[in-house]
């Protein structure tokens, strides 16, 4: 049984939960972070000295933090060979896109765009900085667009860990009130992700409780 710490409105928790859902793993999740608090306790620091979510514990094994590390653990332990190949060369094809999506899409969107559009009071928003962040993100989304124009999934012909790292951001990217560049292959890919039950359950979640008005 997996034990997970983290509120379901956290984008990193969403990536983890989507992965857990795709792999159909049993879990227990504890709501901590943001309005639930709980990150400042000694008990939580013993799980993760960074006091961030998510944290995952698989049975009695040591707790794992850092979403990328958690996802790779789940993929290696429970994923099939399409999701996370055993062969290092094939795995690197997926890993490079998963890492790319985490560093460029997730980190290029969540704080520079989502926080500034949703988690910042309207009178504090810097429209120029937001536009600059969107244009910078778009330079990377254009790279994803080229991939997805040529194949159905980010790293190839089948759903893999790379899609978790890209796809979990797209619900918020397409939902928030911003101007978006037309990227038809990415948009069609997002539509396909929204058909997946685990995506609907764990990613397509209201973020209204995070909004600063
Ligand atoms: N690099 C870490 C970042 C973790 C992180 O910043 N998590 C956020 C939520 S997405 C957090 O702990 N926020 C504090 C809170 O929810 O109270 C990872 O990828 O797991």
mmCIF file of C-alpha atoms and ligand atoms in Angstrom:
data_model
loop_
_atom_site.group_PDB
_atom_site.id
_atom_site.type_symbol
_atom_site.label_atom_id
_atom_site.label_comp_id
_atom_site.label_asym_id
_atom_site.label_seq_id
_atom_site.Cartn_x
_atom_site.Cartn_y
_atom_site.Cartn_z
ATOM 1 C CA UNK A 1 0.000 0.000 0.000
ATOM 2 C CA UNK A 2 1.253 3.463 -0.917
ATOM 3 C CA UNK A 3 0.940 6.304 1.562
ATOM 4 C CA UNK A 4 0.931 9.778 0.039
ATOM 5 C CA UNK A 5 1.120 13.141 1.758
ATOM 6 C CA UNK A 6 -0.180 16.154 -0.147
ATOM 7 C CA UNK A 7 -3.331 18.104 -0.938
ATOM 8 C CA UNK A 8 -4.964 17.251 -4.222
ATOM 9 C CA UNK A 9 -4.795 20.863 -5.491
ATOM 10 C CA UNK A 10 -0.972 20.744 -5.645
ATOM 11 C CA UNK A 11 0.224 20.297 -9.226
ATOM 12 C CA UNK A 12 3.068 18.048 -8.069
ATOM 13 C CA UNK A 13 0.640 15.901 -6.094
ATOM 14 C CA UNK A 14 -1.562 15.770 -9.199
ATOM 15 C CA UNK A 15 1.320 14.398 -11.267
ATOM 16 C CA UNK A 16 1.937 11.714 -8.654
ATOM 17 C CA UNK A 17 -1.747 10.856 -8.231
ATOM 18 C CA UNK A 18 -2.287 10.679 -11.998
ATOM 19 C CA UNK A 19 0.615 8.216 -12.193
ATOM 20 C CA UNK A 20 -0.824 6.173 -9.299
ATOM 21 C CA UNK A 21 -4.196 6.170 -11.068
ATOM 22 C CA UNK A 22 -2.740 5.109 -14.424
ATOM 23 C CA UNK A 23 -0.855 2.274 -12.721
ATOM 24 C CA UNK A 24 -4.009 1.374 -10.753
ATOM 25 C CA UNK A 25 -2.185 1.187 -7.423
ATOM 26 C CA UNK A 26 -3.893 1.128 -3.998
ATOM 27 C CA UNK A 27 -3.102 4.178 -1.880
ATOM 28 C CA UNK A 28 -3.985 6.243 1.130
ATOM 29 C CA UNK A 29 -3.560 10.021 0.764
ATOM 30 C CA UNK A 30 -3.255 12.503 3.626
ATOM 31 C CA UNK A 31 -4.306 16.112 3.016
ATOM 32 C CA UNK A 32 -1.410 18.350 4.054
ATOM 33 C CA UNK A 33 -0.130 21.662 2.745
ATOM 34 C CA UNK A 34 -1.798 25.032 1.975
ATOM 35 C CA UNK A 35 -5.123 25.335 3.875
ATOM 36 C CA UNK A 36 -4.591 21.967 5.588
ATOM 37 C CA UNK A 37 -1.219 22.938 7.115
ATOM 38 C CA UNK A 38 0.830 20.153 8.667
ATOM 39 C CA UNK A 39 4.143 20.850 6.906
ATOM 40 C CA UNK A 40 5.657 22.625 9.921
ATOM 41 C CA UNK A 41 5.491 19.635 12.282
ATOM 42 C CA UNK A 42 8.514 17.591 13.326
ATOM 43 C CA UNK A 43 6.688 14.478 12.137
ATOM 44 C CA UNK A 44 6.467 15.906 8.618
ATOM 45 C CA UNK A 45 10.081 17.122 8.656
ATOM 46 C CA UNK A 46 11.085 13.533 9.435
ATOM 47 C CA UNK A 47 9.353 12.520 6.184
ATOM 48 C CA UNK A 48 10.745 15.386 4.119
ATOM 49 C CA UNK A 49 13.264 17.902 5.489
ATOM 50 C CA UNK A 50 12.230 20.321 2.724
ATOM 51 C CA UNK A 51 8.694 20.413 4.209
ATOM 52 C CA UNK A 52 7.150 20.196 0.739
ATOM 53 C CA UNK A 53 4.613 17.921 -0.872
ATOM 54 C CA UNK A 54 4.277 15.340 -2.259
ATOM 55 C CA UNK A 55 5.895 12.645 -0.159
ATOM 56 C CA UNK A 56 5.383 8.969 -0.915
ATOM 57 C CA UNK A 57 6.050 5.956 1.263
ATOM 58 C CA UNK A 58 5.710 2.479 -0.192
ATOM 59 C CA UNK A 59 5.045 0.077 2.669
ATOM 60 C CA UNK A 60 7.825 0.342 5.231
ATOM 61 C CA UNK A 61 10.443 1.697 2.786
ATOM 62 C CA UNK A 62 12.041 5.109 3.357
ATOM 63 C CA UNK A 63 9.854 8.069 2.333
ATOM 64 C CA UNK A 64 10.558 9.566 -1.102
ATOM 65 C CA UNK A 65 10.272 13.258 -1.952
ATOM 66 C CA UNK A 66 10.898 15.249 -5.152
ATOM 67 C CA UNK A 67 8.117 14.532 -7.612
ATOM 68 C CA UNK A 68 10.463 13.452 -10.399
ATOM 69 C CA UNK A 69 12.134 10.889 -8.129
ATOM 70 C CA UNK A 70 8.758 9.627 -6.891
ATOM 71 C CA UNK A 71 7.458 9.220 -10.432
ATOM 72 C CA UNK A 72 10.567 7.357 -11.561
ATOM 73 C CA UNK A 73 10.306 5.072 -8.523
ATOM 74 C CA UNK A 74 6.673 4.224 -9.293
ATOM 75 C CA UNK A 75 7.455 3.735 -12.964
ATOM 76 C CA UNK A 76 10.408 1.442 -12.260
ATOM 77 C CA UNK A 77 8.592 -0.557 -9.605
ATOM 78 C CA UNK A 78 5.095 -0.788 -11.073
ATOM 79 C CA UNK A 79 5.148 0.449 -14.688
ATOM 80 C CA UNK A 80 5.252 -1.828 -17.699
ATOM 81 C CA UNK A 81 7.956 -1.723 -20.324
ATOM 82 C CA UNK A 82 6.100 0.810 -22.473
ATOM 83 C CA UNK A 83 5.585 3.214 -19.578
ATOM 84 C CA UNK A 84 9.216 2.920 -18.357
ATOM 85 C CA UNK A 85 11.426 0.553 -20.368
ATOM 86 C CA UNK A 86 13.959 -1.690 -18.639
ATOM 87 C CA UNK A 87 16.452 -1.141 -21.448
ATOM 88 C CA UNK A 88 18.557 1.948 -20.553
ATOM 89 C CA UNK A 89 18.648 3.251 -24.124
ATOM 90 C CA UNK A 90 14.865 3.013 -24.583
ATOM 91 C CA UNK A 91 14.290 4.358 -21.083
ATOM 92 C CA UNK A 92 16.481 7.381 -21.773
ATOM 93 C CA UNK A 93 14.216 8.287 -24.712
ATOM 94 C CA UNK A 94 11.353 8.655 -22.244
ATOM 95 C CA UNK A 95 13.371 9.995 -19.342
ATOM 96 C CA UNK A 96 14.798 12.884 -21.375
ATOM 97 C CA UNK A 97 11.295 14.070 -22.311
ATOM 98 C CA UNK A 98 10.001 13.569 -18.760
ATOM 99 C CA UNK A 99 12.893 15.612 -17.357
ATOM 100 C CA UNK A 100 12.478 18.208 -20.109
ATOM 101 C CA UNK A 101 8.768 18.581 -19.339
ATOM 102 C CA UNK A 102 9.380 18.926 -15.585
ATOM 103 C CA UNK A 103 12.116 21.546 -16.000
ATOM 104 C CA UNK A 104 10.667 23.516 -18.902
ATOM 105 C CA UNK A 105 6.894 23.070 -18.862
ATOM 106 C CA UNK A 106 6.003 22.450 -15.210
ATOM 107 C CA UNK A 107 8.548 24.908 -13.833
ATOM 108 C CA UNK A 108 7.957 27.371 -16.669
ATOM 109 C CA UNK A 109 4.232 27.403 -15.966
ATOM 110 C CA UNK A 110 3.458 26.888 -12.305
ATOM 111 C CA UNK A 111 5.259 29.738 -10.567
ATOM 112 C CA UNK A 112 5.845 32.253 -13.401
ATOM 113 C CA UNK A 113 2.329 31.959 -14.879
ATOM 114 C CA UNK A 114 -0.175 30.098 -12.678
ATOM 115 C CA UNK A 115 0.926 31.799 -9.463
ATOM 116 C CA UNK A 116 0.861 35.213 -11.087
ATOM 117 C CA UNK A 117 -2.506 34.754 -12.803
ATOM 118 C CA UNK A 118 -4.378 32.820 -10.104
ATOM 119 C CA UNK A 119 -2.478 33.033 -6.817
ATOM 120 C CA UNK A 120 -1.753 36.777 -6.952
ATOM 121 C CA UNK A 121 -4.272 39.546 -6.254
ATOM 122 C CA UNK A 122 -5.389 41.299 -9.473
ATOM 123 C CA UNK A 123 -3.898 44.643 -8.397
ATOM 124 C CA UNK A 124 -0.532 42.975 -7.724
ATOM 125 C CA UNK A 125 -0.276 41.232 -11.096
ATOM 126 C CA UNK A 126 2.507 42.256 -13.449
ATOM 127 C CA UNK A 127 0.962 41.886 -16.917
ATOM 128 C CA UNK A 128 4.299 42.404 -18.654
ATOM 129 C CA UNK A 129 6.024 39.696 -16.600
ATOM 130 C CA UNK A 130 3.128 37.304 -17.211
ATOM 131 C CA UNK A 131 3.250 37.927 -20.977
ATOM 132 C CA UNK A 132 7.012 37.401 -20.955
ATOM 133 C CA UNK A 133 6.580 34.096 -19.036
ATOM 134 C CA UNK A 134 3.878 32.923 -21.470
ATOM 135 C CA UNK A 135 6.089 33.692 -24.469
ATOM 136 C CA UNK A 136 8.968 31.867 -22.844
ATOM 137 C CA UNK A 137 6.762 28.831 -22.097
ATOM 138 C CA UNK A 138 5.477 28.891 -25.674
ATOM 139 C CA UNK A 139 8.997 28.432 -26.998
ATOM 140 C CA UNK A 140 8.994 25.074 -25.221
ATOM 141 C CA UNK A 141 5.397 24.237 -26.108
ATOM 142 C CA UNK A 142 6.409 24.655 -29.774
ATOM 143 C CA UNK A 143 8.919 21.852 -29.219
ATOM 144 C CA UNK A 144 6.174 19.667 -27.718
ATOM 145 C CA UNK A 145 3.932 20.619 -30.654
ATOM 146 C CA UNK A 146 6.491 19.265 -33.137
ATOM 147 C CA UNK A 147 6.727 16.005 -31.203
ATOM 148 C CA UNK A 148 2.954 15.618 -30.987
ATOM 149 C CA UNK A 149 2.400 16.464 -34.645
ATOM 150 C CA UNK A 150 4.542 13.436 -35.502
ATOM 151 C CA UNK A 151 3.391 10.923 -32.862
ATOM 152 C CA UNK A 152 0.500 10.501 -30.410
ATOM 153 C CA UNK A 153 2.499 10.802 -27.180
ATOM 154 C CA UNK A 154 5.352 13.024 -26.067
ATOM 155 C CA UNK A 155 8.052 10.357 -26.198
ATOM 156 C CA UNK A 156 6.649 8.002 -28.827
ATOM 157 C CA UNK A 157 3.745 5.795 -29.812
ATOM 158 C CA UNK A 158 2.585 4.864 -26.307
ATOM 159 C CA UNK A 159 1.643 6.606 -23.068
ATOM 160 C CA UNK A 160 4.663 6.928 -20.778
ATOM 161 C CA UNK A 161 6.047 8.791 -17.787
ATOM 162 C CA UNK A 162 6.912 11.683 -20.109
ATOM 163 C CA UNK A 163 3.180 12.275 -20.650
ATOM 164 C CA UNK A 164 2.601 12.552 -16.909
ATOM 165 C CA UNK A 165 5.220 15.300 -16.638
ATOM 166 C CA UNK A 166 3.829 17.251 -19.603
ATOM 167 C CA UNK A 167 0.126 16.447 -19.348
ATOM 168 C CA UNK A 168 -0.481 17.276 -15.705
ATOM 169 C CA UNK A 169 0.226 20.942 -16.434
ATOM 170 C CA UNK A 170 -2.084 21.219 -19.427
ATOM 171 C CA UNK A 171 -5.395 21.278 -17.522
ATOM 172 C CA UNK A 172 -4.407 24.515 -15.806
ATOM 173 C CA UNK A 173 -2.655 25.875 -18.890
ATOM 174 C CA UNK A 174 -5.832 25.519 -20.946
ATOM 175 C CA UNK A 175 -8.168 26.524 -18.118
ATOM 176 C CA UNK A 176 -6.720 29.810 -16.869
ATOM 177 C CA UNK A 177 -7.594 33.153 -18.400
ATOM 178 C CA UNK A 178 -4.643 33.877 -20.711
ATOM 179 C CA UNK A 179 -4.105 34.318 -24.437
ATOM 180 C CA UNK A 180 -2.681 31.139 -25.904
ATOM 181 C CA UNK A 181 -0.794 30.548 -29.129
ATOM 182 C CA UNK A 182 -2.583 28.120 -31.495
ATOM 183 C CA UNK A 183 -0.821 24.764 -31.162
ATOM 184 C CA UNK A 184 -3.208 22.251 -32.755
ATOM 185 C CA UNK A 185 -1.309 19.042 -32.050
ATOM 186 C CA UNK A 186 -0.822 20.009 -28.389
ATOM 187 C CA UNK A 187 -4.481 20.955 -28.070
ATOM 188 C CA UNK A 188 -5.590 17.624 -29.609
ATOM 189 C CA UNK A 189 -3.192 15.808 -27.259
ATOM 190 C CA UNK A 190 -4.694 17.639 -24.287
ATOM 191 C CA UNK A 191 -8.182 16.616 -25.452
ATOM 192 C CA UNK A 192 -7.002 12.998 -25.525
ATOM 193 C CA UNK A 193 -5.572 13.301 -22.002
ATOM 194 C CA UNK A 194 -8.930 14.601 -20.752
ATOM 195 C CA UNK A 195 -10.519 11.332 -21.898
ATOM 196 C CA UNK A 196 -8.353 9.315 -19.523
ATOM 197 C CA UNK A 197 -10.246 8.453 -16.288
ATOM 198 C CA UNK A 198 -7.171 8.901 -14.059
ATOM 199 C CA UNK A 199 -6.559 12.360 -15.551
ATOM 200 C CA UNK A 200 -10.169 13.352 -14.938
ATOM 201 C CA UNK A 201 -10.006 12.132 -11.343
ATOM 202 C CA UNK A 202 -6.627 13.483 -10.286
ATOM 203 C CA UNK A 203 -5.740 16.415 -12.547
ATOM 204 C CA UNK A 204 -8.990 18.067 -13.647
ATOM 205 C CA UNK A 205 -9.597 19.465 -10.184
ATOM 206 C CA UNK A 206 -10.859 22.929 -9.302
ATOM 207 C CA UNK A 207 -8.115 25.293 -8.154
ATOM 208 C CA UNK A 208 -10.551 27.959 -6.935
ATOM 209 C CA UNK A 209 -9.463 27.506 -3.314
ATOM 210 C CA UNK A 210 -5.989 28.702 -4.383
ATOM 211 C CA UNK A 211 -7.266 31.858 -6.077
ATOM 212 C CA UNK A 212 -6.342 35.205 -4.543
ATOM 213 C CA UNK A 213 -9.041 37.737 -5.406
HETATM 214 N N1 LIG B 1 10.818 20.242 -6.237
HETATM 215 C C1 LIG B 1 9.711 19.780 -5.440
HETATM 216 C C2 LIG B 1 8.768 20.950 -5.202
HETATM 217 C C3 LIG B 1 7.714 20.616 -4.173
HETATM 218 C C4 LIG B 1 6.789 21.803 -3.907
HETATM 219 O O1 LIG B 1 7.181 22.986 -4.006
HETATM 220 N N2 LIG B 1 5.554 21.487 -3.522
HETATM 221 C C5 LIG B 1 4.584 22.512 -3.224
HETATM 222 C C6 LIG B 1 3.203 22.110 -3.777
HETATM 223 S S1 LIG B 1 3.208 21.910 -5.537
HETATM 224 C C7 LIG B 1 4.431 22.682 -1.728
HETATM 225 O O2 LIG B 1 4.930 21.869 -0.954
HETATM 226 N N3 LIG B 1 3.734 23.760 -1.325
HETATM 227 C C8 LIG B 1 3.479 24.051 0.036
HETATM 228 C C9 LIG B 1 2.033 23.855 0.421
HETATM 229 O O3 LIG B 1 1.280 23.194 -0.312
HETATM 230 O O4 LIG B 1 1.650 24.320 1.512
HETATM 231 C C10 LIG B 1 8.986 18.628 -6.163
HETATM 232 O O5 LIG B 1 9.053 18.553 -7.398
HETATM 233 O O6 LIG B 1 8.378 17.779 -5.484
#
